[in-house]
Coordinates of C-alpha atoms and ligand atoms in Angstrom, one line a residue:
M1 CA 5.6 5.1 -7.9
S2 CA 5.2 7.5 -10.8
N3 CA 7.8 10.3 -11.2
K4 CA 5.1 12.6 -12.6
K5 CA 4.2 14.4 -9.3
F6 CA 1.1 16.4 -8.8
Y7 CA 0.3 18.4 -5.7
V8 CA -3.2 19.8 -5.2
T9 CA -4.9 21.5 -2.3
T10 CA -8.3 22.7 -1.0
P11 CA -8.4 25.7 1.3
I12 CA -7.6 25.0 4.9
Y13 CA -11.1 25.5 6.3
Y14 CA -12.0 27.3 9.5
P15 CA -13.5 24.9 12.0
S16 CA -15.6 27.6 13.5
D17 CA -18.7 25.5 12.5
N18 CA -19.4 22.3 10.7
L19 CA -18.7 22.5 7.0
H20 CA -21.5 23.2 4.5
I21 CA -22.2 22.5 0.9
G22 CA -19.8 25.3 -0.2
H23 CA -16.9 23.6 1.4
T24 CA -18.1 20.3 0.1
Y25 CA -18.1 21.7 -3.4
C26 CA -14.4 22.7 -3.4
T27 CA -13.4 19.4 -1.7
V28 CA -15.4 17.3 -4.2
A29 CA -13.8 19.1 -7.1
V30 CA -10.2 18.5 -5.7
D31 CA -11.0 14.9 -5.0
C32 CA -12.1 14.5 -8.6
V33 CA -8.9 16.1 -9.8
K34 CA -6.9 13.8 -7.7
R35 CA -8.6 10.7 -9.1
F36 CA -8.4 12.0 -12.6
K37 CA -4.7 12.8 -12.4
T38 CA -4.0 9.5 -10.7
M39 CA -5.7 7.6 -13.5
Q40 CA -3.6 9.5 -15.9
G41 CA -0.5 8.1 -14.3
Y42 CA 0.5 10.9 -11.9
D43 CA 1.6 10.4 -8.3
V44 CA -0.8 12.8 -6.7
F45 CA -0.7 14.3 -3.3
F46 CA -3.9 15.9 -2.0
T47 CA -3.9 18.2 1.1
T48 CA -6.9 19.5 3.0
G49 CA -7.2 20.5 6.6
T50 CA -8.3 23.1 9.1
D51 CA -7.2 26.7 9.9
E52 CA -7.7 26.6 13.7
H53 CA -6.2 29.8 15.1
G54 CA -7.3 33.4 15.1
Q55 CA -9.7 35.7 16.8
K56 CA -12.8 34.2 15.1
I57 CA -12.2 30.8 16.5
E58 CA -11.2 32.1 19.9
D59 CA -14.5 34.0 20.2
K60 CA -16.5 31.1 18.9
A61 CA -15.1 28.8 21.6
K62 CA -15.8 31.4 24.2
E63 CA -19.4 31.5 23.2
F64 CA -19.6 27.8 24.1
G65 CA -17.5 28.3 27.3
M66 CA -14.8 26.1 25.8
E67 CA -11.1 26.2 25.3
P68 CA -10.4 26.9 21.6
K69 CA -8.5 23.6 21.1
A70 CA -11.3 21.5 22.7
Y71 CA -13.9 23.3 20.6
V72 CA -12.0 22.8 17.2
D73 CA -11.3 19.1 18.1
G74 CA -15.0 18.5 18.1
I75 CA -15.6 20.2 14.7
V76 CA -12.5 18.5 13.1
K77 CA -13.9 15.2 14.1
N78 CA -17.1 16.0 12.3
I79 CA -15.2 17.2 9.2
K80 CA -13.1 14.0 9.1
K81 CA -16.3 12.0 9.4
L82 CA -17.9 13.9 6.6
W83 CA -14.9 13.3 4.3
E84 CA -15.0 9.6 5.2
I85 CA -18.7 9.3 4.4
M86 CA -18.1 11.1 1.1
D87 CA -15.1 8.9 0.3
I88 CA -12.8 11.9 -0.1
D89 CA -9.4 10.5 -0.9
Y90 CA -7.1 13.1 0.7
D91 CA -3.5 12.2 1.5
Y92 CA -3.0 14.5 4.4
F93 CA -5.3 16.4 6.8
V94 CA -3.2 19.2 8.2
R95 CA -4.3 21.1 11.3
S96 CA -2.7 24.4 12.0
T97 CA -2.5 23.4 15.7
D98 CA -0.3 20.4 14.8
E99 CA 3.1 20.6 16.5
D100 CA 5.2 20.2 13.3
H101 CA 3.1 22.9 11.7
E102 CA 3.5 25.4 14.5
K103 CA 7.3 24.8 14.3
D104 CA 7.3 25.4 10.5
V105 CA 5.4 28.7 11.0
Q106 CA 7.9 29.9 13.7
E107 CA 10.9 28.9 11.6
I108 CA 9.5 30.7 8.6
F109 CA 8.7 33.8 10.6
Q110 CA 12.2 33.8 12.1
K111 CA 13.7 33.4 8.6
L112 CA 11.8 36.4 7.2
Y113 CA 12.7 38.5 10.3
D114 CA 16.4 37.6 10.0
K115 CA 16.3 38.5 6.3
G116 CA 14.9 41.9 7.2
D117 CA 11.6 41.3 5.5
I118 CA 9.7 41.6 8.8
Y119 CA 9.9 44.7 11.0
K120 CA 8.1 46.0 14.0
G121 CA 5.6 48.8 13.8
E122 CA 2.1 49.8 14.8
Y123 CA -1.0 48.8 13.0
K124 CA -3.8 51.3 12.7
G125 CA -6.6 50.3 10.5
Y126 CA -9.6 48.1 10.2
Y127 CA -10.0 44.4 10.8
C128 CA -12.7 42.0 9.6
K129 CA -13.0 39.2 12.0
P130 CA -15.0 36.7 9.9
C131 CA -12.5 37.1 7.1
E132 CA -9.5 37.6 9.4
S133 CA -8.4 40.4 7.1
F134 CA -7.0 43.9 7.4
W135 CA -8.4 46.8 5.5
T136 CA -7.5 50.5 5.0
E137 CA -10.2 53.1 5.4
A138 CA -10.1 53.7 1.6
Q139 CA -10.8 50.0 0.9
L140 CA -13.8 49.7 3.1
G141 CA -17.4 49.6 1.9
E142 CA -20.2 52.0 3.1
G143 CA -20.5 52.3 6.9
H144 CA -17.0 50.8 7.3
T145 CA -18.0 47.4 6.2
C146 CA -15.7 44.7 4.9
P147 CA -15.5 44.9 1.1
D148 CA -15.4 41.0 0.9
C149 CA -18.2 39.9 3.2
G150 CA -20.1 43.1 3.8
R151 CA -20.0 42.8 7.6
S152 CA -18.8 45.5 10.0
T153 CA -15.1 45.8 10.7
E154 CA -13.3 46.9 13.9
L155 CA -11.0 49.8 14.2
T156 CA -7.7 48.3 15.4
N157 CA -4.7 50.0 16.8
E158 CA -2.0 47.7 18.1
E159 CA 1.7 46.9 18.0
S160 CA 2.4 44.7 15.1
Y161 CA 5.1 43.1 13.0
F162 CA 4.9 43.9 9.3
F163 CA 6.0 42.0 6.2
R164 CA 7.6 44.0 3.5
L165 CA 4.9 43.1 0.9
S166 CA 5.5 46.4 -1.0
K167 CA 9.0 45.3 -1.8
Y168 CA 7.6 42.4 -3.9
K169 CA 5.2 44.5 -6.0
D170 CA 7.2 44.5 -9.2
R171 CA 8.3 40.9 -8.9
L172 CA 4.6 39.9 -8.4
L173 CA 3.4 41.9 -11.4
K174 CA 6.2 40.4 -13.6
Y175 CA 5.3 36.9 -12.4
Y176 CA 1.6 37.4 -13.5
E177 CA 2.8 38.8 -16.8
D178 CA 5.2 35.9 -17.4
H179 CA 2.8 33.2 -16.2
P180 CA -0.6 34.0 -17.7
E181 CA -1.9 30.6 -16.5
F182 CA -1.1 31.4 -12.8
I183 CA -4.4 32.9 -11.9
E184 CA -7.5 31.1 -13.3
P185 CA -10.1 32.1 -14.4
A186 CA -7.9 34.7 -16.2
F187 CA -10.3 37.6 -15.6
R188 CA -9.6 37.4 -11.9
K189 CA -6.0 38.7 -12.6
N190 CA -7.2 42.1 -13.7
E191 CA -9.5 42.3 -10.7
M192 CA -6.6 41.6 -8.4
V193 CA -4.2 44.1 -10.1
K194 CA -6.8 46.8 -10.2
N195 CA -8.0 46.4 -6.6
F196 CA -4.7 45.7 -4.8
F197 CA -1.9 47.2 -6.8
E198 CA -3.4 50.3 -8.4
G199 CA -5.6 51.6 -5.6
E200 CA -5.0 54.9 -3.8
S201 CA -2.2 53.4 -1.6
G202 CA -0.9 50.7 -4.0
L203 CA 0.5 47.5 -2.4
E204 CA 1.2 48.2 1.2
D205 CA 3.2 46.2 3.7
L206 CA 1.2 43.7 5.6
S207 CA 0.6 43.4 9.3
V208 CA 1.6 39.8 10.1
S209 CA 1.2 39.6 13.9
R210 CA -1.5 40.4 16.4
S211 CA -0.8 41.4 20.0
T212 CA -4.3 41.8 21.5
F213 CA -5.3 38.2 21.8
D214 CA -3.2 35.0 22.0
W215 CA -4.9 32.1 20.2
G216 CA -2.2 31.5 17.6
V217 CA 1.4 30.6 17.0
K218 CA 3.7 32.7 19.1
V219 CA 6.2 34.9 17.3
P220 CA 9.5 33.2 18.3
F221 CA 11.4 36.3 19.2
D222 CA 8.5 38.2 20.7
P223 CA 6.0 35.9 22.4
K224 CA 3.4 38.5 23.2
H225 CA 2.6 38.5 19.5
V226 CA 0.9 35.7 17.6
V227 CA 1.5 35.2 13.9
Y228 CA -1.3 36.5 11.7
V229 CA -3.7 33.6 11.0
W230 CA -3.4 33.9 7.2
I231 CA 0.4 33.4 7.3
D232 CA -0.2 30.5 9.6
A233 CA -2.9 29.0 7.3
L234 CA -1.0 29.4 4.0
T235 CA 2.0 27.7 5.6
C236 CA -0.1 24.5 6.0
Y237 CA 0.4 23.8 2.3
L238 CA 4.1 23.3 3.1
T239 CA 3.8 21.4 6.4
A240 CA 1.5 18.9 4.8
I241 CA 4.2 17.7 2.4
G242 CA 7.0 17.6 5.0
Y243 CA 8.5 21.1 4.9
G244 CA 10.2 20.8 8.2
T245 CA 10.2 17.1 8.7
D246 CA 10.8 15.3 5.3
K247 CA 12.9 17.4 2.8
E248 CA 12.8 14.6 0.2
K249 CA 9.1 14.4 0.2
F250 CA 8.8 18.2 0.2
N251 CA 11.1 18.5 -2.8
D252 CA 9.1 15.8 -4.6
Y253 CA 5.8 17.7 -4.4
W254 CA 6.6 21.4 -4.1
P255 CA 5.7 23.6 -5.9
A256 CA 2.0 22.9 -5.8
D257 CA 0.4 22.3 -9.2
V258 CA -2.8 23.9 -8.2
H259 CA -4.4 25.5 -5.1
F260 CA -8.2 25.5 -5.4
V261 CA -9.8 28.3 -3.5
G262 CA -13.1 30.2 -3.5
K263 CA -13.0 33.5 -5.3
E264 CA -13.0 35.5 -2.1
I265 CA -9.6 34.3 -1.0
I266 CA -7.8 34.4 -4.3
R267 CA -6.0 37.6 -3.2
F268 CA -4.3 35.8 -0.3
H269 CA -3.1 33.2 -2.6
V270 CA -1.9 35.3 -5.5
I271 CA -0.5 38.2 -3.6
I272 CA 0.5 37.4 -0.1
W273 CA 1.4 33.7 -0.6
P274 CA 3.7 34.2 -3.6
A275 CA 5.4 37.2 -2.0
I276 CA 6.1 35.0 1.1
L277 CA 7.4 32.2 -1.1
M278 CA 9.7 34.7 -3.0
A279 CA 11.0 35.9 0.4
L280 CA 11.8 32.3 1.3
D281 CA 13.4 31.6 -2.0
L282 CA 10.9 28.8 -2.7
P283 CA 9.3 28.3 -6.1
L284 CA 5.7 29.5 -6.6
P285 CA 2.7 27.3 -7.3
D286 CA 1.8 26.8 -10.9
K287 CA -1.8 27.8 -10.5
V288 CA -4.4 29.3 -8.2
F289 CA -7.9 28.4 -9.4
G290 CA -10.6 30.7 -7.9
H291 CA -13.9 28.9 -8.1
G292 CA -17.3 30.6 -7.9
W293 CA -19.7 30.6 -5.0
I294 CA -22.7 28.4 -4.4
L295 CA -25.5 30.8 -3.6
F296 CA -28.7 30.2 -1.9
D297 CA -31.6 32.5 -3.0
N298 CA -28.9 34.5 -4.8
D299 CA -27.0 35.2 -1.6
K300 CA -23.7 33.7 -0.4
M301 CA -24.5 31.0 2.2
S302 CA -23.6 32.0 5.7
K303 CA -24.6 30.9 9.1
S304 CA -25.4 34.4 10.2
K305 CA -27.9 34.8 7.4
G306 CA -29.5 31.4 8.2
N307 CA -29.3 30.1 4.7
V308 CA -26.8 27.4 5.0
I309 CA -27.2 23.9 3.4
Y310 CA -25.4 21.0 4.9
P311 CA -24.4 18.0 2.9
E312 CA -25.2 15.3 5.4
P313 CA -29.1 15.3 5.1
I314 CA -28.8 15.3 1.3
I315 CA -26.4 12.4 1.3
K316 CA -28.6 10.5 3.7
L317 CA -31.6 10.8 1.4
Y318 CA -30.1 10.6 -2.0
G319 CA -26.5 9.2 -1.7
V320 CA -23.0 10.6 -2.0
D321 CA -22.8 10.3 -5.8
A322 CA -26.0 12.2 -6.4
L323 CA -24.5 15.1 -4.5
K324 CA -21.1 14.8 -6.1
Y325 CA -22.7 14.6 -9.6
F326 CA -24.9 17.6 -9.0
L327 CA -22.1 19.8 -7.7
L328 CA -19.7 19.0 -10.5
R329 CA -22.4 19.0 -13.3
E330 CA -24.7 21.8 -12.4
F331 CA -22.3 24.7 -11.9
S332 CA -19.7 26.1 -14.1
F333 CA -16.7 25.9 -11.8
G334 CA -15.3 29.4 -12.3
S335 CA -18.7 31.1 -11.8
D336 CA -21.3 31.5 -9.1
G337 CA -24.4 29.3 -9.2
S338 CA -27.5 28.8 -7.1
F339 CA -28.3 25.8 -5.0
N340 CA -31.9 24.7 -5.3
I341 CA -33.2 21.4 -4.1
E342 CA -35.7 21.2 -6.9
K343 CA -33.0 21.6 -9.5
F344 CA -31.0 19.0 -7.6
M345 CA -33.9 16.5 -7.9
Q346 CA -34.5 17.3 -11.5
R347 CA -30.8 16.6 -12.4
L348 CA -31.0 13.4 -10.4
N349 CA -34.1 12.3 -12.3
S350 CA -33.0 13.3 -15.8
D351 CA -29.3 12.5 -15.8
L352 CA -28.8 9.8 -13.2
A353 CA -32.2 7.9 -13.1
N354 CA -33.4 8.4 -16.7
D355 CA -30.3 8.5 -18.7
L356 CA -27.7 6.4 -16.9
G357 CA -29.7 4.3 -14.5
N358 CA -32.2 3.4 -17.1
L359 CA -29.5 2.5 -19.7
L360 CA -27.8 0.2 -17.2
S361 CA -31.0 -1.5 -16.1
R362 CA -32.4 -2.1 -19.6
T363 CA -29.1 -3.3 -20.9
V364 CA -28.5 -5.8 -18.1
S365 CA -32.2 -6.9 -18.2
M366 CA -32.1 -7.6 -21.9
I367 CA -28.9 -9.5 -21.7
G368 CA -30.4 -11.6 -19.0
K369 CA -33.7 -12.2 -20.8
Y370 CA -32.4 -12.8 -24.3
N371 CA -29.1 -14.5 -23.7
D372 CA -29.0 -15.9 -20.2
G373 CA -26.9 -13.0 -19.0
I374 CA -24.0 -13.7 -21.3
I375 CA -22.4 -11.0 -23.4
K376 CA -21.1 -12.1 -26.8
D377 CA -20.2 -10.1 -29.9
M378 CA -21.3 -12.2 -33.0
G379 CA -19.8 -9.6 -35.4
V380 CA -23.0 -8.8 -37.3
R381 CA -22.5 -5.1 -37.7
E382 CA -24.6 -2.4 -39.1
E383 CA -23.9 1.2 -39.9
V384 CA -25.5 2.5 -36.7
D385 CA -22.8 0.6 -34.8
D386 CA -20.1 2.7 -36.3
D387 CA -21.8 5.9 -35.2
L388 CA -22.0 4.6 -31.6
E389 CA -18.5 3.3 -31.6
N390 CA -16.9 6.4 -33.0
L391 CA -18.6 8.6 -30.5
A392 CA -17.7 6.2 -27.6
V393 CA -13.9 6.3 -28.3
S394 CA -13.9 10.1 -28.9
V395 CA -15.3 11.1 -25.5
V396 CA -12.1 10.6 -23.6
D397 CA -10.3 13.3 -25.6
N398 CA -13.1 15.7 -24.8
V399 CA -13.1 14.9 -21.1
E400 CA -9.3 15.4 -21.0
K401 CA -9.6 18.7 -22.8
A402 CA -12.2 19.9 -20.4
M403 CA -10.3 18.7 -17.4
E404 CA -7.2 20.6 -18.5
H405 CA -9.1 23.7 -17.4
Y406 CA -11.0 22.1 -14.6
E407 CA -14.3 22.3 -16.5
F408 CA -16.0 19.5 -14.7
S409 CA -19.4 20.3 -16.0
V410 CA -18.2 20.2 -19.6
A411 CA -16.4 16.9 -19.0
L412 CA -19.6 15.3 -17.6
E413 CA -21.7 16.7 -20.4
A414 CA -19.4 15.0 -22.9
I415 CA -19.9 11.7 -21.1
W416 CA -23.6 12.1 -21.0
K417 CA -23.7 12.7 -24.7
L418 CA -22.5 9.1 -25.0
I419 CA -25.0 7.9 -22.5
R420 CA -27.8 9.5 -24.4
R421 CA -26.5 8.3 -27.7
T422 CA -26.4 4.8 -26.3
N423 CA -30.1 5.1 -25.2
K424 CA -30.9 6.2 -28.7
Y425 CA -29.1 3.2 -30.1
V426 CA -31.5 0.9 -28.1
D427 CA -34.4 2.7 -29.7
E428 CA -32.8 2.4 -33.2
T429 CA -31.9 -1.2 -33.0
E430 CA -35.0 -2.4 -31.1
P431 CA -33.5 -5.5 -29.5
W432 CA -37.0 -6.7 -28.4
K433 CA -37.9 -7.1 -32.1
L434 CA -34.6 -8.8 -33.0
A435 CA -35.4 -11.3 -30.1
K436 CA -38.5 -12.4 -31.8
D437 CA -36.7 -13.5 -35.0
E438 CA -34.5 -16.6 -34.7
D439 CA -32.5 -15.4 -37.8
K440 CA -31.6 -12.2 -36.0
K441 CA -30.1 -13.9 -32.9
D442 CA -26.5 -13.0 -33.9
R443 CA -27.4 -9.4 -34.6
L444 CA -29.2 -9.3 -31.3
N445 CA -26.1 -10.4 -29.5
T446 CA -23.9 -7.8 -31.2
V447 CA -26.4 -5.1 -30.3
L448 CA -26.3 -6.2 -26.7
Y449 CA -22.6 -6.4 -26.7
N450 CA -22.3 -2.9 -28.0
L451 CA -24.6 -1.6 -25.3
A452 CA -22.6 -3.3 -22.6
E453 CA -19.4 -2.1 -24.2
S454 CA -20.6 1.5 -24.3
L455 CA -21.5 1.3 -20.6
R456 CA -18.1 -0.2 -19.8
I457 CA -16.5 2.9 -21.4
V458 CA -18.9 5.1 -19.4
S459 CA -17.9 3.3 -16.2
V460 CA -14.2 4.3 -16.8
L461 CA -15.0 7.9 -17.7
I462 CA -17.2 8.6 -14.7
Y463 CA -14.8 6.9 -12.2
P464 CA -13.1 10.2 -11.1
F465 CA -16.4 11.9 -10.7
I466 CA -18.7 9.3 -9.2
K467 CA -16.6 6.3 -8.3
E468 CA -19.3 4.4 -6.3
T469 CA -21.6 4.5 -9.3
S470 CA -18.8 3.4 -11.7
L471 CA -18.1 0.4 -9.5
K472 CA -21.8 -0.5 -9.3
I473 CA -22.1 -0.4 -13.1
R474 CA -19.0 -2.6 -13.4
E475 CA -20.3 -5.1 -11.0
Q476 CA -23.6 -5.4 -12.9
L477 CA -21.6 -5.8 -16.1
G478 CA -19.5 -8.6 -14.6
L479 CA -16.3 -6.5 -14.6
D480 CA -13.7 -6.1 -11.9
S481 CA -13.0 -2.9 -10.0
K482 CA -9.6 -2.3 -11.5
V483 CA -10.4 0.7 -13.7
S484 CA -7.8 1.9 -16.2
W485 CA -8.2 5.2 -17.9
E486 CA -6.6 4.0 -21.2
D487 CA -9.4 1.4 -21.5
S488 CA -11.8 4.2 -22.4
R489 CA -10.0 4.7 -25.7
V490 CA -10.8 1.4 -27.3
F491 CA -14.2 -0.1 -28.2
G492 CA -14.3 -3.9 -28.0
L493 CA -12.4 -4.7 -24.8
L494 CA -15.2 -6.4 -23.0
P495 CA -14.3 -10.1 -23.2
D496 CA -16.9 -12.4 -24.8
D497 CA -18.8 -14.7 -22.4
T498 CA -18.7 -12.1 -19.7
K499 CA -21.7 -12.7 -17.4
V500 CA -23.8 -9.8 -16.3
R501 CA -25.3 -9.7 -12.8
K502 CA -28.5 -7.8 -12.5
G503 CA -28.4 -5.6 -9.4
E504 CA -30.4 -2.9 -7.7
V505 CA -31.7 0.2 -9.6
I506 CA -28.7 2.6 -9.2
F507 CA -30.8 5.8 -9.0
P508 CA -34.5 5.4 -8.3
R509 CA -36.6 8.1 -10.0
L510 CA -37.9 10.6 -7.5
D511 CA -41.4 12.0 -7.3
I512 CA -40.3 15.6 -6.9
E513 CA -43.5 17.0 -5.4
A514 CA -43.7 14.3 -2.8
E515 CA -40.0 14.8 -2.0
I516 CA -40.4 18.5 -1.5
E517 CA -43.3 17.9 0.9
R518 CA -41.2 15.5 2.9
Ligands
ME8_601 O1 -11.3 31.1 4.1 N1 -19.7 28.4 -2.3 O2 -11.7 29.2 5.3 P1 -13.3 29.0 5.1 C1 -18.5 27.9 -2.7 N2 -9.4 29.4 6.4 N3 -17.5 27.6 -2.0 C2 -17.5 28.0 -0.7 C3 -18.7 28.6 -0.1 C4 -19.8 28.8 -1.0 N4 -20.9 29.3 -0.6 N5 -18.4 28.8 1.2 C5 -17.2 28.3 1.4 C6 -11.0 30.2 4.8 N6 -16.6 27.8 0.3 C7 -9.5 30.2 5.3 C8 -8.7 29.5 4.1 S1 -6.4 28.7 3.0 C9 -4.8 28.8 3.3 C10 -7.2 29.4 4.4 C11 -15.3 27.2 0.2 O3 -13.7 28.0 6.1 C12 -14.4 28.0 -0.8 O4 -13.5 27.2 -1.4 O5 -14.0 30.3 5.2 C13 -13.8 29.0 0.1 O6 -12.7 29.7 -0.4 C14 -13.5 28.2 1.3 O7 -14.6 27.3 1.4 C15 -13.5 29.1 2.5 O8 -13.4 28.4 3.7

């Protein structure tokens, strides 16, 4: 196993409802990072899971007349099934109701208390249940609404334990200063500092327990309190890699290389989380990447607004890779973008059916028709070959550069440049004309070889993004399923006498109008 470790996480999602396309978005991105890093020789650990405690879940279960655990068990089953259908290659699915996790949370709470970083007090302020977050009056929006989600908050007054967050203010600011790559995209850092460190009240101590409901991890030394759900949830990142059960594994993977989160929960990850880790004397994660939202009709998707899109029907109609490709290609990861089914179908038609699908099917058909399915480079080169070859071997560097900053869309665009260049190569070399001339047979074979070779390189480069398609292409090209990243750097690796196998059309073209009526 490689000694280059890489630990990456998605948020630990609330199983208050089935997950929608927004959750799918972040998970697909992290899955892609896992595959990409693994291909680059890292030993990657990928954690996802569910954040099952708190008032929101308790209320939701009540609505259905169920016990919270029974309610979330049902949703978690659906989530795991979704990740299976989508071939999400996570290493650990942590549930905040797992016994070992609850133990970790209690141990950590006790440690912080013993250290004097947690003290008892009384919380008077506002609480947003959907976000499970505390707000002061000065932070609220108009009409006492939550500044994050815009929904109404509740005035709360209860006995509570507090974490001395204010004590860590200077250390946090210094950490941001010394590690400019910690918060990405970088502009989010100023937003955080302005909103949470420089406001009227500065960085205040944080209420970290609740005493008015009991669906949570009990505070070990005062069981009428349950631990604040965000402390519980963030700790999942530690449990998943064996914090309390497997020290060796924990030391192997901690600190995390990157926590991927939506922009609305960056603050929990760059303020509360590092302060807790500092208090525990644990190293901090290298990076928190706050991605943008997928909007629907320019509004954030939410069940209460009735504008939620679920992944399952899309996958059923168009396949897993069409959805993965769209999510990773259409949106610039750090910014918001709008989901629109028409845009989805246009992308599918132009990039997947026309550019990639068409290139594969014409290449394999021509090799079948003109050379009995055998690929053979006869070495009859022309200038146009150099152009294709130079581009083909340069794409990998551009993909790597883009992936350093998690620019999935830029990486895919670089790969599609090669796909489109290869289609142009077909038009330039006109194999159907070469086929009519017996003297051009060798040139024809070289042209066909180059087409297949370019597709082989494409199959390697798309593997972390759309694995199923990569494997389908390789199968049609007569290649095995062992895909090595380094093989994308060299042109000419396809062995002579490889036999292609014509298969199904990988992405059938859609009649968009008919599809929309459907
Ligand atoms: O916040 N567009 O869980 P959650 C893009 N349990 N991404 C979206 C999205 C959208 N419209 N909607 C959701 C929680 N997401 C806490 C996390 S972590 C220790 C605890 C994604 O179920 C995005 O990544 O509300 C967002 O941050 C996450 O789902 C929120 O999931």
